[in-house]
Short mmCIF file of C-alpha atoms and ligand atoms in Angstrom, two decimals:
data_model
loop_
_atom_site.label_atom_id
_atom_site.label_comp_id
_atom_site.label_asym_id
_atom_site.label_seq_id
_atom_site.Cartn_x
_atom_site.Cartn_y
_atom_site.Cartn_z
CA MET E 1 32.29 45.03 179.69
CA GLU E 2 31.20 43.77 176.34
CA LEU E 3 27.55 42.87 176.11
CA GLU E 4 27.11 39.26 175.18
CA ILE E 5 24.46 38.78 172.59
CA ARG E 6 23.13 35.88 170.57
CA ASN E 7 20.02 35.34 168.51
CA LYS E 8 18.29 33.46 171.28
CA LYS E 9 14.87 33.92 172.81
CA LEU E 10 15.18 35.78 176.14
CA SER E 11 14.28 33.52 179.05
CA ASP E 12 11.43 34.56 181.34
CA ASP E 13 13.99 35.16 184.09
CA GLU E 14 16.03 37.53 181.94
CA PHE E 15 12.99 39.28 180.50
CA TYR E 16 11.14 39.93 183.76
CA LYS E 17 14.32 41.07 185.49
CA ILE E 18 14.94 43.71 182.82
CA ARG E 19 11.24 44.55 182.78
CA LYS E 20 11.29 45.69 186.40
CA GLU E 21 14.00 48.24 185.61
CA VAL E 22 12.34 49.35 182.39
CA LEU E 23 8.99 50.08 184.06
CA ASN E 24 10.78 52.06 186.75
CA THR E 25 12.47 54.53 184.41
CA TRP E 26 9.43 56.86 184.31
CA GLU E 27 6.39 57.22 186.53
CA THR E 28 3.84 56.06 183.91
CA GLY E 29 5.56 52.66 183.81
CA LYS E 30 3.81 51.61 187.00
CA ASP E 31 0.43 51.72 185.23
CA VAL E 32 1.33 48.85 182.95
CA ASP E 33 -0.35 45.65 184.07
CA LEU E 34 0.49 42.95 181.53
CA ASP E 35 -2.49 40.67 182.19
CA GLU E 36 -4.94 43.54 182.08
CA ALA E 37 -3.23 44.88 178.95
CA ILE E 38 -3.61 41.55 177.19
CA GLN E 39 -7.32 41.52 178.10
CA TYR E 40 -7.66 45.06 176.76
CA GLN E 41 -5.99 44.12 173.48
CA LYS E 42 -8.26 41.07 173.21
CA SER E 43 -11.32 43.27 173.65
CA LEU E 44 -10.47 45.39 170.57
CA PRO E 45 -12.81 44.87 167.61
CA GLU E 46 -11.23 43.33 164.53
CA HIS E 47 -11.25 46.56 162.51
CA LYS E 48 -8.88 48.16 165.04
CA VAL E 49 -6.26 45.41 164.75
CA PHE E 50 -3.33 46.20 162.45
CA SER E 51 -2.18 42.64 161.77
CA LYS E 52 -5.68 41.56 160.68
CA LYS E 53 -6.12 44.49 158.32
CA LEU E 54 -2.72 43.81 156.73
CA LEU E 55 -3.43 40.12 156.18
CA ALA E 56 -6.84 40.87 154.67
CA ALA E 57 -5.23 43.40 152.28
CA LYS E 58 -2.52 40.93 151.30
CA ALA E 59 -5.13 38.28 150.52
CA GLU E 60 -6.91 40.71 148.19
CA ASN E 61 -3.71 42.13 146.63
CA LYS E 62 -4.70 45.53 147.93
CA THR E 63 -2.32 48.36 148.87
CA LEU E 64 -3.35 50.22 152.04
CA VAL E 65 -2.42 53.87 152.57
CA GLN E 66 -0.88 55.21 155.78
CA PRO E 67 0.32 58.71 156.71
CA ARG E 68 2.87 59.90 159.27
CA ALA E 69 1.53 62.22 161.96
CA GLY E 70 2.05 63.20 165.56
CA VAL E 71 1.54 66.27 167.78
CA GLY E 72 2.12 66.86 171.49
CA LEU E 73 -1.28 66.95 173.19
CA ILE E 74 -3.82 64.12 173.27
CA GLU E 75 -6.80 66.22 172.13
CA ASN E 76 -4.85 67.79 169.25
CA HIS E 77 -3.42 64.46 168.18
CA LEU E 78 -6.86 62.89 168.21
CA GLU E 79 -8.26 65.70 166.09
CA LEU E 80 -5.38 65.27 163.62
CA LEU E 81 -5.83 61.52 163.34
CA LYS E 82 -9.61 61.84 162.97
CA PHE E 83 -9.04 64.24 160.11
CA LEU E 84 -6.62 61.87 158.39
CA GLN E 85 -9.05 59.00 158.88
CA ASN E 86 -12.19 60.84 157.76
CA GLU E 87 -10.91 63.41 155.26
CA GLY E 88 -7.75 61.67 154.09
CA GLY E 89 -9.18 58.16 153.86
CA ALA E 90 -6.24 56.62 155.71
CA ASP E 91 -6.55 52.83 155.94
CA LEU E 92 -3.98 52.65 158.73
CA LEU E 93 -3.00 55.36 161.21
CA PRO E 94 0.35 56.29 162.74
CA THR E 95 1.42 57.97 165.87
CA THR E 96 4.74 59.65 165.20
CA ILE E 97 6.66 59.98 168.47
CA ASP E 98 8.50 63.22 169.39
CA SER E 99 12.28 63.56 169.49
CA TYR E 100 12.59 63.83 173.30
CA THR E 101 10.82 60.51 173.82
CA ARG E 102 13.08 59.00 171.17
CA GLN E 103 16.03 60.06 173.36
CA ASN E 104 14.30 58.86 176.59
CA GLN E 105 14.16 62.49 177.84
CA TYR E 106 10.78 62.32 179.55
CA GLU E 107 11.44 65.41 181.72
CA ASN E 108 11.69 67.48 178.55
CA CYS E 109 8.46 65.94 177.26
CA ALA E 110 6.72 66.95 180.49
CA GLU E 111 7.91 70.52 180.05
CA GLY E 112 6.79 70.53 176.40
CA ILE E 113 3.33 69.27 177.36
CA ARG E 114 3.09 71.89 180.10
CA ARG E 115 3.95 74.73 177.72
CA GLU E 116 1.64 73.48 174.99
CA LYS E 117 -1.26 73.21 177.46
CA GLU E 118 -0.54 76.70 178.70
CA GLY E 119 -0.61 77.94 175.10
CA MET E 120 -3.93 76.22 174.43
CA ALA E 121 -5.43 77.80 177.57
CA ASN E 122 -4.17 81.30 176.69
CA GLY E 123 -5.06 81.15 173.03
CA ASN E 124 -1.42 81.48 171.92
CA TYR E 125 -0.63 77.84 171.19
CA ARG E 126 2.78 77.00 169.74
CA PRO E 127 4.11 73.47 169.30
CA PHE E 128 7.01 72.53 171.59
CA LEU E 129 7.02 68.85 170.68
CA ASN E 130 7.47 67.45 167.18
CA GLY E 131 5.42 64.31 167.81
CA PHE E 132 3.27 62.50 170.37
CA PRO E 133 5.02 61.83 173.73
CA ALA E 134 3.31 58.50 174.37
CA VAL E 135 5.34 57.57 177.46
CA ASN E 136 4.31 60.75 179.28
CA HIS E 137 0.67 60.43 178.23
CA GLY E 138 0.73 56.89 179.60
CA VAL E 139 -1.52 53.87 179.13
CA GLN E 140 -4.81 55.72 179.61
CA GLY E 141 -3.74 58.58 177.34
CA CYS E 142 -3.02 56.12 174.52
CA ARG E 143 -6.33 54.32 175.06
CA LYS E 144 -8.23 57.57 174.45
CA LEU E 145 -6.90 57.45 170.88
CA ILE E 146 -7.69 53.79 170.37
CA GLU E 147 -11.22 54.21 171.65
CA GLU E 148 -12.14 57.22 169.52
CA LEU E 149 -10.66 56.07 166.22
CA ASP E 150 -11.93 53.35 163.91
CA THR E 151 -8.60 52.56 162.29
CA PRO E 152 -5.67 50.46 163.56
CA LEU E 153 -2.80 52.46 165.07
CA GLN E 154 0.94 52.02 164.76
CA VAL E 155 3.80 53.57 166.73
CA ARG E 156 6.36 55.17 164.37
CA HIS E 157 9.49 56.66 165.85
CA GLY E 158 13.28 56.20 165.65
CA THR E 159 14.06 55.30 169.26
CA PRO E 160 17.23 53.30 169.95
CA ASP E 161 16.03 52.19 173.42
CA ALA E 162 12.28 51.85 172.93
CA ARG E 163 11.51 49.36 175.70
CA LEU E 164 9.36 51.57 177.93
CA LEU E 165 7.62 53.11 174.91
CA THR E 166 6.69 49.60 173.76
CA GLU E 167 5.35 48.58 177.16
CA ILE E 168 3.16 51.67 177.40
CA THR E 169 1.85 51.72 173.84
CA TYR E 170 1.07 47.98 173.76
CA ALA E 171 -0.83 48.30 177.04
CA GLY E 172 -2.39 51.42 175.52
CA GLY E 173 -3.85 49.40 172.62
CA PHE E 174 -1.49 50.09 169.73
CA THR E 175 -1.40 47.04 167.47
CA SER E 176 1.71 47.73 165.39
CA TYR E 177 5.24 48.88 166.19
CA GLU E 178 8.04 50.12 163.98
CA GLY E 179 11.79 49.75 164.46
CA GLY E 180 14.68 47.39 165.03
CA GLY E 181 18.13 47.08 166.52
CA ILE E 182 19.96 48.06 163.35
CA SER E 183 17.40 50.25 161.58
CA TYR E 184 16.82 52.41 164.68
CA ASN E 185 20.49 52.67 165.51
CA ILE E 186 22.67 53.31 162.48
CA PRO E 187 20.46 55.97 160.81
CA TYR E 188 19.50 57.62 164.12
CA ALA E 189 22.42 57.53 166.56
CA LYS E 190 26.14 58.21 166.60
CA ASN E 191 27.54 56.46 169.62
CA ILE E 192 25.16 53.78 170.83
CA PRO E 193 26.81 50.35 170.60
CA ILE E 194 25.05 48.12 168.11
CA GLU E 195 25.13 45.29 170.68
CA LYS E 196 23.07 47.46 173.03
CA THR E 197 20.34 48.29 170.49
CA MET E 198 20.18 44.68 169.30
CA ARG E 199 19.70 43.63 172.91
CA ASP E 200 17.08 46.30 173.65
CA TRP E 201 15.13 45.33 170.53
CA GLN E 202 15.20 41.70 171.60
CA TYR E 203 13.24 42.95 174.60
CA VAL E 204 10.72 44.72 172.33
CA ASP E 205 10.34 41.60 170.22
CA ARG E 206 10.10 39.32 173.24
CA LEU E 207 7.32 41.49 174.68
CA THR E 208 5.58 41.23 171.30
CA GLY E 209 6.09 37.46 171.49
CA ILE E 210 4.51 37.33 174.96
CA TYR E 211 1.40 39.10 173.65
CA GLU E 212 1.38 36.73 170.65
CA GLU E 213 1.55 33.68 172.90
CA ALA E 214 -1.41 35.06 174.86
CA GLY E 215 -3.44 35.29 171.63
CA VAL E 216 -2.79 38.95 170.70
CA SER E 217 -1.02 39.40 167.37
CA ILE E 218 0.88 42.68 167.27
CA ASN E 219 2.46 43.65 163.96
CA ARG E 220 6.20 44.47 163.89
CA GLU E 221 7.85 46.53 161.18
CA PRO E 222 11.61 46.87 160.77
CA TYR E 223 12.34 50.37 159.44
CA GLY E 224 13.05 49.85 155.74
CA PRO E 225 14.39 53.11 154.30
CA LEU E 226 17.31 53.45 156.78
CA THR E 227 18.97 56.78 155.95
CA GLY E 228 16.57 57.34 153.06
CA THR E 229 19.48 58.43 150.90
CA LEU E 230 20.25 56.22 147.89
CA VAL E 231 20.23 53.00 149.93
CA PRO E 232 20.68 50.10 147.44
CA PRO E 233 17.93 47.46 147.79
CA CYS E 234 20.31 44.69 148.88
CA ILE E 235 21.42 46.72 151.91
CA SER E 236 17.94 47.53 153.18
CA HIS E 237 16.75 43.99 152.34
CA ALA E 238 19.61 42.45 154.34
CA VAL E 239 18.83 44.64 157.37
CA ALA E 240 15.07 43.99 157.14
CA ILE E 241 15.59 40.24 156.92
CA ILE E 242 18.06 40.20 159.82
CA GLU E 243 15.58 42.12 161.96
CA ALA E 244 12.75 39.82 160.85
CA LEU E 245 14.81 36.77 161.87
CA ALA E 246 15.69 38.36 165.22
CA ALA E 247 12.01 39.18 165.82
CA ALA E 248 10.85 35.70 164.84
CA GLU E 249 13.29 34.18 167.34
CA GLN E 250 11.60 36.17 170.12
CA GLY E 251 8.17 34.91 169.07
CA VAL E 252 6.92 37.61 166.68
CA LYS E 253 4.49 36.19 164.10
CA ASN E 254 3.35 39.17 162.04
CA ILE E 255 6.08 41.13 160.28
CA THR E 256 6.01 43.89 157.67
CA VAL E 257 9.30 44.36 155.83
CA GLY E 258 9.94 47.73 154.22
CA TYR E 259 11.74 49.46 151.41
CA GLY E 260 12.14 53.11 150.43
CA GLN E 261 11.39 54.15 146.86
CA LEU E 262 14.44 54.90 144.74
CA GLY E 263 12.74 56.06 141.55
CA ASN E 264 13.52 53.53 138.81
CA MET E 265 10.33 51.59 138.11
CA MET E 266 11.81 48.16 137.44
CA GLN E 267 14.21 48.33 140.37
CA ASP E 268 11.48 49.48 142.76
CA VAL E 269 8.95 46.84 141.73
CA ALA E 270 11.65 44.17 141.81
CA ALA E 271 12.68 45.36 145.27
CA ILE E 272 9.24 44.90 146.79
CA ARG E 273 8.70 41.52 145.14
CA THR E 274 12.11 40.18 146.22
CA LEU E 275 11.81 41.63 149.72
CA GLU E 276 8.78 39.49 150.39
CA GLU E 277 10.19 36.41 148.67
CA LEU E 278 13.59 36.58 150.38
CA THR E 279 12.13 37.27 153.83
CA GLU E 280 9.92 34.20 153.53
CA GLU E 281 12.83 32.17 152.17
CA TYR E 282 15.19 33.05 155.04
CA LEU E 283 12.52 32.62 157.72
CA GLY E 284 11.91 29.12 156.38
CA ARG E 285 15.61 28.36 156.02
CA MET E 286 16.25 29.35 159.64
CA GLY E 287 13.34 27.27 160.88
CA TYR E 288 10.80 29.98 161.71
CA PHE E 289 7.41 28.78 160.54
CA GLY E 290 4.01 30.38 160.81
CA VAL E 291 5.34 33.93 160.47
CA LYS E 292 3.10 36.09 158.27
CA VAL E 293 5.05 38.50 156.04
CA THR E 294 3.66 41.66 154.44
CA THR E 295 5.44 44.58 152.75
CA VAL E 296 5.56 48.36 153.05
CA PHE E 297 6.69 50.73 150.31
CA HIS E 298 7.81 54.18 151.47
CA GLN E 299 7.32 57.01 149.02
CA TRP E 300 10.60 58.80 148.26
CA MET E 301 12.45 59.50 151.54
CA GLY E 302 15.09 61.86 150.15
CA GLY E 303 14.99 65.56 149.39
CA PHE E 304 11.68 66.84 147.99
CA PRO E 305 10.88 69.73 145.64
CA ALA E 306 9.55 72.74 147.58
CA ASP E 307 6.94 73.47 144.87
CA GLU E 308 3.81 71.62 146.02
CA ALA E 309 2.72 70.72 142.50
CA LYS E 310 6.10 69.10 141.88
CA ALA E 311 5.88 67.34 145.25
CA PHE E 312 2.56 65.82 144.14
CA GLY E 313 4.41 64.47 141.12
CA VAL E 314 6.90 62.67 143.38
CA ILE E 315 4.07 61.42 145.61
CA SER E 316 2.10 60.12 142.63
CA TRP E 317 5.04 58.20 141.19
CA GLY E 318 5.55 56.53 144.56
CA ALA E 319 1.86 55.71 144.79
CA ALA E 320 1.92 54.18 141.31
CA ILE E 321 4.90 51.97 142.06
CA ALA E 322 3.48 50.81 145.39
CA ALA E 323 0.33 49.67 143.56
CA LEU E 324 2.17 48.08 140.61
CA ALA E 325 4.48 46.22 143.00
CA LYS E 326 1.47 45.12 145.09
CA ALA E 327 3.01 46.31 148.35
CA THR E 328 0.64 45.61 151.25
CA LYS E 329 0.82 49.24 152.32
CA VAL E 330 2.36 52.51 151.26
CA ILE E 331 3.61 55.23 153.60
CA VAL E 332 2.65 58.55 152.17
CA LYS E 333 4.54 61.86 151.86
CA THR E 334 2.89 65.25 151.80
CA PRO E 335 3.26 68.39 149.65
CA HIS E 336 4.86 70.05 152.72
CA GLU E 337 7.74 67.55 152.88
CA ALA E 338 10.40 70.10 151.86
CA ALA E 339 9.17 72.55 154.53
CA GLY E 340 8.74 70.35 157.64
CA VAL E 341 5.87 68.89 159.64
CA PRO E 342 2.76 69.15 157.41
CA THR E 343 -0.63 70.64 158.24
CA LYS E 344 -3.42 68.14 158.53
CA GLU E 345 -4.88 69.39 155.25
CA ALA E 346 -1.61 68.85 153.36
CA ASN E 347 -1.26 65.44 154.96
CA ALA E 348 -4.75 64.44 153.84
CA GLN E 349 -3.96 65.66 150.31
CA GLY E 350 -0.98 63.32 150.10
CA LEU E 351 -3.25 60.49 151.22
CA ARG E 352 -5.99 61.26 148.71
CA THR E 353 -3.52 61.61 145.83
CA THR E 354 -2.07 58.24 146.76
CA LYS E 355 -5.48 56.58 147.18
CA GLN E 356 -6.50 57.69 143.69
CA LEU E 357 -3.41 56.11 142.10
CA VAL E 358 -3.58 52.96 144.17
CA ASN E 359 -7.23 52.44 143.23
CA MET E 360 -6.64 53.16 139.54
CA LEU E 361 -3.74 50.73 139.30
CA TYR E 362 -5.24 47.94 141.39
CA ASP E 363 -5.82 45.71 138.35
CA GLN E 364 -2.39 46.23 136.78
CA ILE E 365 0.84 44.44 137.52
CA VAL E 366 4.35 44.75 136.12
CA THR E 367 5.93 41.62 134.63
CA GLY E 368 8.53 40.79 132.00
CA PRO E 369 12.22 40.09 131.40
CA ARG E 370 13.50 43.45 132.67
CA LEU E 371 11.71 42.88 135.95
CA GLU E 372 13.13 39.37 136.20
CA THR E 373 16.65 40.69 135.57
CA GLU E 374 16.35 43.27 138.37
CA LYS E 375 14.89 40.65 140.70
CA ALA E 376 17.77 38.28 139.98
CA ILE E 377 20.33 41.04 140.69
CA ILE E 378 18.73 42.03 144.01
CA LYS E 379 18.38 38.42 145.12
CA ALA E 380 21.98 37.54 144.28
CA GLU E 381 23.29 40.66 146.05
CA THR E 382 21.20 40.19 149.16
CA ARG E 383 22.19 36.53 149.43
CA CYS E 384 25.89 37.50 149.24
CA ILE E 385 25.42 39.74 152.29
CA LEU E 386 23.16 37.50 154.35
CA ASP E 387 25.12 34.33 153.70
CA LYS E 388 28.31 36.13 154.75
CA CYS E 389 26.57 37.21 157.97
CA LEU E 390 25.56 33.63 158.70
CA GLU E 391 29.11 32.48 158.01
CA LEU E 392 30.60 35.13 160.34
CA GLY E 393 28.09 34.28 163.07
CA LYS E 394 28.57 30.53 162.59
CA GLY E 395 24.86 30.26 161.90
CA ASP E 396 23.80 32.95 164.40
CA ILE E 397 22.35 35.84 162.39
CA VAL E 398 22.60 38.44 165.16
CA VAL E 399 26.23 37.65 165.99
CA GLY E 400 26.96 37.64 162.26
CA ALA E 401 25.14 40.91 161.60
CA ILE E 402 27.14 42.73 164.27
CA ALA E 403 30.41 41.38 162.88
CA ALA E 404 29.25 42.31 159.37
CA ILE E 405 28.44 45.88 160.36
CA ASN E 406 31.84 46.30 162.00
CA ALA E 407 33.51 44.94 158.87
CA GLY E 408 31.54 47.06 156.39
CA ILE E 409 29.86 43.98 154.94
CA ILE E 410 26.62 45.67 155.85
CA ASP E 411 27.30 49.31 155.03
CA ILE E 412 24.54 51.92 155.18
CA PRO E 413 25.17 54.96 153.00
CA PHE E 414 25.48 58.16 155.05
CA GLY E 415 24.72 56.33 158.32
CA PRO E 416 25.92 58.53 161.22
CA ALA E 417 26.68 55.65 163.64
CA SER E 418 30.36 55.25 164.42
CA CYS E 419 30.14 51.47 163.90
CA ASN E 420 29.06 52.04 160.29
CA LYS E 421 32.00 51.83 157.88
CA GLY E 422 30.71 54.14 155.14
CA LEU E 423 33.04 52.69 152.50
CA MET E 424 30.33 51.81 150.02
CA LEU E 425 29.11 54.66 147.83
CA PRO E 426 25.85 54.50 145.91
CA ALA E 427 25.06 56.32 142.66
CA ARG E 428 22.45 56.02 139.95
CA ASP E 429 23.03 54.36 136.62
CA ASN E 430 21.86 55.89 133.37
CA THR E 431 18.28 54.71 133.92
CA GLY E 432 18.13 55.95 137.51
CA ALA E 433 18.51 52.56 139.20
CA VAL E 434 20.72 52.86 142.29
CA ARG E 435 23.99 50.95 141.91
CA MET E 436 27.32 51.07 143.74
CA LEU E 437 30.04 53.43 142.63
CA GLU E 438 32.33 52.11 145.36
CA ILE E 439 31.63 48.55 146.51
CA GLY E 440 33.65 48.98 149.73
CA ASN E 441 33.56 45.69 151.67
CA ILE E 442 30.20 44.46 150.41
CA PRO E 443 30.94 40.76 149.69
CA PHE E 444 29.80 40.63 146.08
CA THR E 445 30.88 38.03 143.54
CA ASN E 446 33.14 39.25 140.74
CA ASP E 447 30.19 39.14 138.34
CA LEU E 448 28.19 41.49 140.53
CA LYS E 449 31.14 43.82 140.98
CA ALA E 450 31.61 43.94 137.21
CA LEU E 451 27.92 44.66 136.69
CA HIS E 452 28.03 47.71 138.96
CA ALA E 453 31.22 49.00 137.33
CA GLU E 454 29.68 48.58 133.87
CA LYS E 455 26.49 50.43 134.80
CA LEU E 456 28.44 53.38 136.18
CA ALA E 457 30.80 53.45 133.19
CA GLU E 458 27.80 53.57 130.89
CA ARG E 459 26.46 56.61 132.73
CA ALA E 460 29.83 58.34 132.77
CA LYS E 461 30.13 57.91 129.03
CA SER E 462 26.69 59.31 128.34
CA GLU E 463 27.39 62.30 130.58
CA GLY E 464 30.85 62.92 129.15
CA ARG E 465 32.53 62.87 132.57
CA ASP E 466 34.44 60.41 134.73
CA VAL E 467 32.81 58.25 137.39
CA SER E 468 33.30 60.31 140.54
CA PHE E 469 31.93 61.32 143.94
CA GLN E 470 30.33 64.32 142.21
CA MET E 471 27.76 61.89 140.75
CA VAL E 472 26.75 60.85 144.27
CA VAL E 473 26.31 64.47 145.31
CA ASP E 474 24.35 65.30 142.14
CA ASP E 475 22.07 62.28 142.72
CA VAL E 476 21.34 63.22 146.34
CA TYR E 477 19.94 66.57 145.20
CA ALA E 478 18.42 65.57 141.84
CA ILE E 479 14.78 64.87 142.81
CA GLY E 480 14.54 68.09 144.81
CA LYS E 481 15.69 69.88 141.66
CA GLY E 482 13.18 68.14 139.44
CA ARG E 483 14.98 65.12 137.98
CA LEU E 484 15.95 61.57 138.94
CA VAL E 485 19.51 61.14 137.68
CA GLY E 486 21.89 63.95 138.69
CA LYS E 487 23.18 64.58 135.18
CA PRO E 488 25.29 67.72 134.70
CA VAL E 489 23.25 70.57 133.29
CA LYS E 490 24.50 71.43 129.83
N1 LIG I 1 4.11 64.60 161.70
C1 LIG I 1 4.14 64.29 160.38
N2 LIG I 1 5.23 63.84 159.75
C2 LIG I 1 6.36 63.74 160.47
N3 LIG I 1 7.61 63.34 160.13
C3 LIG I 1 8.39 63.39 161.22
N4 LIG I 1 7.68 63.82 162.27
C4 LIG I 1 6.42 64.05 161.83
C5 LIG I 1 5.22 64.50 162.45
N5 LIG I 1 5.19 64.81 163.74
C6 LIG I 1 7.97 62.90 158.78
C7 LIG I 1 8.97 63.78 158.06
C8 LIG I 1 9.55 62.81 157.07
C9 LIG I 1 9.48 61.47 157.75
C10 LIG I 1 10.77 60.85 158.11
O1 LIG I 1 8.67 61.67 158.90
O2 LIG I 1 8.34 64.85 157.41
O3 LIG I 1 8.71 62.74 155.93
#
């Protein structure tokens, strides 16, 4: 049976019926008491509340720094986060969730925890989990973190069905939550129907709305970088704005929209500026008022150089752009990115490098005609996609987004999901800005199509080769090999 879905606030009847099932899927669900959880959230001091810290930073034009981090056991995770807070100077803290939890495999988490504990007791500890299994640790386990840290905490993951995780971490005192029905499906899953993830994320957003209505503002963050591989700004902007509109419908009032660094300065600054402007524009256009919008800039999400000194170069450039674009926060990479999960020391180094740049560039801002040109391009492109979605959905953005994904109107480069068309191909132009080598079914005007063709032709000419798929491949590997544009080596 096809799941019927519209962009409409879930009724209390619908929500509480689903909620019963959700809380029954694992034993820790029974410890969630919504009224008590709301009281707990209300008791948190202001400096532990994500949404408040973001709004204060936005008011001062400051860029906050946030790492990624998560390990399996509560004590170890706490030690890691304390280190990142005290030695790394993190303004905001994450809790990166392990892969089993992301797949709702709580039995496997339990086994991982058991083995890790055994290792700790015997002095031969080895990690079995690649993040923090928050569902298994339950409400009280999460609260241990909240109580011992002086920094707001966010759940960062990649979970298509995150409903139980949301219930437990909100009751556990987390004040920010990443993800969305498109951004945690297409880059993360192969065969989960998009209707199902949109529906399950309506639940997450409705729960956030219920807390909001009770006076607890929990920050929501659609996942901006998507596949992290040459995603043109208009694609990630369209997805972020759709997820922001879907969240606002369910009652979410504090939203951070995100974008992953591509590497060309003007394009990256223009992307952050337009992301905020367009999100506010569409929220207003669709009648959602009183939603506070902030931005997150992700340092380069693609392949990294293995040489740590070179990695610091990539990290620094991302830090500089985040500050020049005045993003509200920047998510930081580490010098261990090419190798895997970083040590706490390497993680803190990435933070301190970033903090130095962000502080140094606080008083500078990028302006000028080249910036305005890039902004105009991104805005025109994003509007083409979003307005087509609204047309297909007859004014319903969720219905339209699903139709658009199926038609390749929203097309995420290298997205593994079977609903993703994969007809559009991105490649860099001669200055490193990401353009489209194949437009696929992206509904651009003829002017925009011509612009992309021109930019790619210009590059081909300068490289003395034809425009081809080889450029895409060369660009995917370029930064790891020490450059931005994948030009053939002479
Ligand atoms: N701790 C730190 N970083 C992590 N990442 C994934 N899991 C963890 C973890 N447990 C990082 C990857 C990559 C990004 C997508 O998330 O290194 O940078």
